[in-house]
Tab-separated table of C-alpha atoms in Angstrom:
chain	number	residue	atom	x	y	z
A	1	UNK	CA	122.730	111.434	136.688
A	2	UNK	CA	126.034	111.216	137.377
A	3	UNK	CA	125.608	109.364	140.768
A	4	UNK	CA	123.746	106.667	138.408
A	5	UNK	CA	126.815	106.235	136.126
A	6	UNK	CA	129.267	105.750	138.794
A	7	UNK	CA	127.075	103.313	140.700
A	8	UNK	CA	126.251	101.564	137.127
A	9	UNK	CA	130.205	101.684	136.336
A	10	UNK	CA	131.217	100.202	139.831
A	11	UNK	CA	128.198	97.441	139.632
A	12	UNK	CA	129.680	96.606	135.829
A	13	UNK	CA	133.289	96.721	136.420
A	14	UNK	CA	134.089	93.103	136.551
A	15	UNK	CA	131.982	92.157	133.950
A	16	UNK	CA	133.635	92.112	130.704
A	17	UNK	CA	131.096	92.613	128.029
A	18	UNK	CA	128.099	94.132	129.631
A	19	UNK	CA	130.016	97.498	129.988
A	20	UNK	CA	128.664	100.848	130.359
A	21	UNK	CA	129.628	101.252	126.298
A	22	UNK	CA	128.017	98.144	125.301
A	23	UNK	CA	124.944	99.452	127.073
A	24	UNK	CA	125.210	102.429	125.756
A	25	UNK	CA	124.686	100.227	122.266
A	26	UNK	CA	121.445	98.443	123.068
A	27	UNK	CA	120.430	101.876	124.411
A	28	UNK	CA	120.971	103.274	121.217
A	29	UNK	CA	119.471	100.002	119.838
A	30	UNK	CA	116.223	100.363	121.455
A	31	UNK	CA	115.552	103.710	121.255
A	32	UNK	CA	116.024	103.071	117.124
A	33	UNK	CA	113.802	100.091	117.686
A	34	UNK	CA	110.664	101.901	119.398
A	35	UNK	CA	111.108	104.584	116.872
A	36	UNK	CA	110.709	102.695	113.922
A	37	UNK	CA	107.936	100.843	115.538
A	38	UNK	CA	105.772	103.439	116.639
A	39	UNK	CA	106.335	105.909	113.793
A	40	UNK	CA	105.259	102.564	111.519
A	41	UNK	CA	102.251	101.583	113.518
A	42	UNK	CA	101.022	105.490	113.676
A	43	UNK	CA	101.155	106.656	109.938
A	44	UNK	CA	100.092	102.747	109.233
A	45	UNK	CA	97.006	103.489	111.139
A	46	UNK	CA	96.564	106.593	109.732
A	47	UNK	CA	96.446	104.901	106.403
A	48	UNK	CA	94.477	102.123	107.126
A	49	UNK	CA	91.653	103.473	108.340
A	50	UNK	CA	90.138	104.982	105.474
A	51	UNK	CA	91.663	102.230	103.175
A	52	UNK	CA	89.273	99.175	105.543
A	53	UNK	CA	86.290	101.885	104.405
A	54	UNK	CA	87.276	101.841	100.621
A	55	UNK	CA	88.001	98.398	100.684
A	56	UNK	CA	84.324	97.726	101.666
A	57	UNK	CA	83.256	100.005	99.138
A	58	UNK	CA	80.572	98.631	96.464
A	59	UNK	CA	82.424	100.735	93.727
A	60	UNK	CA	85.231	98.151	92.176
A	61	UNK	CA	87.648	101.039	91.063
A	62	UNK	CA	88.147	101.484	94.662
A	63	UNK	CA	87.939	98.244	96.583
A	64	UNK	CA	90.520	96.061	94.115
A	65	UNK	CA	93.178	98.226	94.370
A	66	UNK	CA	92.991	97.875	97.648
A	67	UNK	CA	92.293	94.644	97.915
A	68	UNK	CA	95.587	94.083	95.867
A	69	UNK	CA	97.694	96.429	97.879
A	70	UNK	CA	96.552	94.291	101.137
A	71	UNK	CA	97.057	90.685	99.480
A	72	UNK	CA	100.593	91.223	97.914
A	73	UNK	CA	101.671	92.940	101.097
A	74	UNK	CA	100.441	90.157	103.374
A	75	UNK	CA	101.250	87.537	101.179
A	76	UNK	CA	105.027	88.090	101.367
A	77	UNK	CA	107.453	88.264	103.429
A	78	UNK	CA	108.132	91.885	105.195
A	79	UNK	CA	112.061	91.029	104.709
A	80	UNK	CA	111.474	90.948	101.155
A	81	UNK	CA	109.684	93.783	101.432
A	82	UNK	CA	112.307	95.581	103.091
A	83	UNK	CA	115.230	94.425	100.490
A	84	UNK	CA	113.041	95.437	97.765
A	85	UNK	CA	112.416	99.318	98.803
A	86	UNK	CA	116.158	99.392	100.075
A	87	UNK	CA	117.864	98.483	97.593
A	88	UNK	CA	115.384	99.324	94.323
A	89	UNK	CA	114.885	103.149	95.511
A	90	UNK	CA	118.487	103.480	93.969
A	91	UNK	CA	117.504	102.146	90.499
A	92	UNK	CA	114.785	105.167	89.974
A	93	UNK	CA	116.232	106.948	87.750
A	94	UNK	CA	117.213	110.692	88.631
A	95	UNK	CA	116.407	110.138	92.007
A	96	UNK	CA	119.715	110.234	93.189
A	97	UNK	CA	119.937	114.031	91.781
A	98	UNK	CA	116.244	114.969	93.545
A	99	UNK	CA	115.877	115.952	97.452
A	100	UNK	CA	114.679	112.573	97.936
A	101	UNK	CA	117.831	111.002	97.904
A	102	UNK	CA	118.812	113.088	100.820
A	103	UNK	CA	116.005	111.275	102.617
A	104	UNK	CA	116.085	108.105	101.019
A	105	UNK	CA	120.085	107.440	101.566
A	106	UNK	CA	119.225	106.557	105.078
A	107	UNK	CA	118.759	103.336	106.244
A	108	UNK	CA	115.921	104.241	108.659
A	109	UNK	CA	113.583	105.666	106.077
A	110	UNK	CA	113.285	102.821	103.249
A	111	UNK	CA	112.621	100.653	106.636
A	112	UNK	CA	110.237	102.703	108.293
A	113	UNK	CA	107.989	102.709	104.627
A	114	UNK	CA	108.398	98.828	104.375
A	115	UNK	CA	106.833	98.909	107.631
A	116	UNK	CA	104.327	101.425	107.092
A	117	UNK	CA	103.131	99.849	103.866
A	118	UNK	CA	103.140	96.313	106.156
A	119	UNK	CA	101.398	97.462	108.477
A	120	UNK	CA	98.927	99.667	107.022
A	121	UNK	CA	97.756	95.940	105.069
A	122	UNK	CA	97.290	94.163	107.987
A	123	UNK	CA	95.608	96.939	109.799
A	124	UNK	CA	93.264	97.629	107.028
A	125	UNK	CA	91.690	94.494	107.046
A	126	UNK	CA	91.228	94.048	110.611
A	127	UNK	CA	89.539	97.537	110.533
A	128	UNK	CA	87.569	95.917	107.443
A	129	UNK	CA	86.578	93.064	109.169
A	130	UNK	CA	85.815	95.199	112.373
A	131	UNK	CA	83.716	97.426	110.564
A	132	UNK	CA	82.432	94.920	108.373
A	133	UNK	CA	80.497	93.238	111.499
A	134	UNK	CA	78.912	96.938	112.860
A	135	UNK	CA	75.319	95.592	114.035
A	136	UNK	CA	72.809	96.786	111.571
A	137	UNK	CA	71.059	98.029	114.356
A	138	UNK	CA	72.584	100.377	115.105
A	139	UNK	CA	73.275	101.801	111.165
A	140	UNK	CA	69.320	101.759	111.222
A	141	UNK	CA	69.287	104.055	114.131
A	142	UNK	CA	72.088	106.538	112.625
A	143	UNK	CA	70.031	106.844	109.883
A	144	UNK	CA	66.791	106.921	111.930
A	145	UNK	CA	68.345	109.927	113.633
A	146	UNK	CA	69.076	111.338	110.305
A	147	UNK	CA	72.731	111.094	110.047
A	148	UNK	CA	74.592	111.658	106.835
A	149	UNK	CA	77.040	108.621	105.774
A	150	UNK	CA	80.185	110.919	107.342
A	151	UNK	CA	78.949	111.296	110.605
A	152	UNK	CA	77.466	107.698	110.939
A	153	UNK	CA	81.145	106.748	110.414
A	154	UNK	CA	82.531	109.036	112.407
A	155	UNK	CA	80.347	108.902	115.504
A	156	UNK	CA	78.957	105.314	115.406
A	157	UNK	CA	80.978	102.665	113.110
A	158	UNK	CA	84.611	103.430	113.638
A	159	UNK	CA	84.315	103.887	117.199
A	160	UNK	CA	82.307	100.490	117.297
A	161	UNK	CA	84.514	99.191	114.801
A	162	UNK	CA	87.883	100.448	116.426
A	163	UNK	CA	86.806	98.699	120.435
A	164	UNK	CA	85.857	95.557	118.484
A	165	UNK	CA	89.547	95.431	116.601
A	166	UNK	CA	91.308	96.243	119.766
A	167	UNK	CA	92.267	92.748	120.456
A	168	UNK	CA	93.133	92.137	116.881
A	169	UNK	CA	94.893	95.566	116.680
A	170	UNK	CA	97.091	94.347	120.055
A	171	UNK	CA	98.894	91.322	118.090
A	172	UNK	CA	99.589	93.246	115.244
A	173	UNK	CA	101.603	96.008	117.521
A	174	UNK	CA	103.402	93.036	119.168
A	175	UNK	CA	103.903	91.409	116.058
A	176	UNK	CA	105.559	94.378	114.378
A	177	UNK	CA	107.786	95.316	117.213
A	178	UNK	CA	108.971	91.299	116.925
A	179	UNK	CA	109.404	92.031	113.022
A	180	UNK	CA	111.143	94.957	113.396
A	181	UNK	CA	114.809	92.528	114.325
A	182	UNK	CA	115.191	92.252	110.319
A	183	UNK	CA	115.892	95.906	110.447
A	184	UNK	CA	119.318	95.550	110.946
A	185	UNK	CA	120.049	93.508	107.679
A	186	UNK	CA	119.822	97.095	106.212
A	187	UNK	CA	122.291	98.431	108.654
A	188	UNK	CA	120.137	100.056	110.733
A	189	UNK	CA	121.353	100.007	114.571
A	190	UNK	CA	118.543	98.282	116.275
A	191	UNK	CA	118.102	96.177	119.378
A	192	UNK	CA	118.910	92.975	117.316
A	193	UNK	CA	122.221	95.246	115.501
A	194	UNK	CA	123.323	95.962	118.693
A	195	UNK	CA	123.467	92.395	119.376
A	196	UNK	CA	125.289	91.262	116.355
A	197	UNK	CA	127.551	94.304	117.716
A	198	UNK	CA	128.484	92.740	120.943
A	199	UNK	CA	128.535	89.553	119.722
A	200	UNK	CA	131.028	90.089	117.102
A	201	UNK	CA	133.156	92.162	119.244
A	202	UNK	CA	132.864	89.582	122.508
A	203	UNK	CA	132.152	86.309	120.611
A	204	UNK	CA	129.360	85.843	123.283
A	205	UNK	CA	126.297	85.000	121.415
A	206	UNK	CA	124.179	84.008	123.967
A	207	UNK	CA	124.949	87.108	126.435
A	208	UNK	CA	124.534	89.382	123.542
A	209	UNK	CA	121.123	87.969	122.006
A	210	UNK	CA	119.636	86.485	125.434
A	211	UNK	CA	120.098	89.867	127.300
A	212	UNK	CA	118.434	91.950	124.030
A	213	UNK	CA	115.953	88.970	123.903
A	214	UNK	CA	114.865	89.965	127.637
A	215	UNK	CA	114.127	93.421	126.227
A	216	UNK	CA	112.272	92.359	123.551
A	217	UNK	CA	109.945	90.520	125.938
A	218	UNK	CA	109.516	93.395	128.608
A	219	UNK	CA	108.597	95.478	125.831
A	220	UNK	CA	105.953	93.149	124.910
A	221	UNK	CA	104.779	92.845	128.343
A	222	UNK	CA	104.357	96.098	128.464
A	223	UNK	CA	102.422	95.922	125.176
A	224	UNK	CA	100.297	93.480	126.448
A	225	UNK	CA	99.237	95.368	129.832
A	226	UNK	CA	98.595	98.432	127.479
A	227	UNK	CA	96.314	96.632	125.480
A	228	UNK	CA	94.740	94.631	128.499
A	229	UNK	CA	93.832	98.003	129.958
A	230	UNK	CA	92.699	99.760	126.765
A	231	UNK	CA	89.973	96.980	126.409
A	232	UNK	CA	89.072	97.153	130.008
A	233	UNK	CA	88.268	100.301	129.423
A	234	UNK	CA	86.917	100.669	126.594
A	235	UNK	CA	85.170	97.122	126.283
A	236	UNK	CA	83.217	97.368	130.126
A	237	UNK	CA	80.119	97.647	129.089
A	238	UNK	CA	80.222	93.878	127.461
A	239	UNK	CA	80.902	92.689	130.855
A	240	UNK	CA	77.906	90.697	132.417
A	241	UNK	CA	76.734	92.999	135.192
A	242	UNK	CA	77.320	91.561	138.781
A	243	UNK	CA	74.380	90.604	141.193
């Protein structure tokens, strides 16, 4: 490790703003950034999945609440979003005198819920949608095989469902991890903070928010071969057989 630094520090030691502390920022930066990302996307999921079944319930106490959770959250914007959990959690009242506050004075958590909650409304309805257009077919032949409505689901529609919402599923991980740049208007030290960092230290906006903007795409590169592989493996047997 410390061979690494001292070839890093010799290799940077003419250049004046890509340093091995202004690194060390987008470092920081990024490993904020896939945190937020992939603790959002994981508990979204969680969520979502048995909010896409309510949400095709036939009972109407349980599909419009959902249905109005999913259409305010994807009908505005996720920065608003963002502003409005930051700054309302401090007009609960008493919360500043719970445990809460302990949790909810950092940036990172009002950001990672305004995710979440994002998230988890987008997700829903592809899963909705995905599980929406199971093949009656094979439903009849669950419950031809005698299969109770929680082990259809668990065995044959949200597997089904989840391979057919893959693509879907793949933009909505990209799209997040693009969404998650607003995070540092709530002083959170992300990929895009670190940028403003360097920029207003160096006055070199396009070093600063072209190198972070090279990140941004490898990371959804790699993304994108994730996903490409995920449905190659798990969507083969669509694949017109050869010969």
């Amino acid at each position: 490790m410390d061979a690494l630094m001292t070839w890093l520090e010799a290799r940077l030691a003419d250049n004046s703003i890509f340093t091995l502390q202004t690194l060390s920022y987008y470092g920081e930066g990024l490993t904020t950034t896939v945190q937020l990302v992939f603790l959002s996307l994981i508990i979204g999921l969680v969520l979502a999945v048995p909010l896409a079944i309510g949400r095709g319930s036939k009972h109407a106490w349980l599909r419009l609440p959902i249905f109005f959770y999913c259409y305010v959250f994807r009908g505005t914007p996720l920065l608003v979003q963002l502003y409005l959990i930051y700054y309302g959690v401090v007009f609960v009242d008493g919360i500043q005198e719970t445990w809460l506050w302990v949790i909810l004075e950092k940036p990172f958590v009002p950001a990672l819920i305004a995710f979440t909650l994002n998230t988890a409304a987008y997700t829903t309805e592809i899963f909705r949608g995905a599980i929406k257009s199971t093949p009656r077919g094979e439903i009849e032949a669950a419950r031809a095989y005698g299969m109770s409505w929680g082990l259809m689901m668990r065995r044959i529609v949200l597997p089904s469902a989840f391979r057919r919402a893959l693509p879907a599923y793949g933009n909505e991980v990209i799209f997040m991890l693009h969404a998650s740049a607003i995070a540092s208007v709530v002083t959170i030290m992300d990929l895009t903070g670190a940028a403003r960092f360097v920029y207003a230290r160096f006055y070199a906006p396009f070093d600063a928010f072209l190198f972070v903007a090279a990140i941004y795409l490898c990371l959804t590169f790699a993304i994108l071969y994730l996903f490409r592989y995920l449905e190659k493996r798990l969507l083969a047997h669509l694949k017109p057989a050869s010969g």
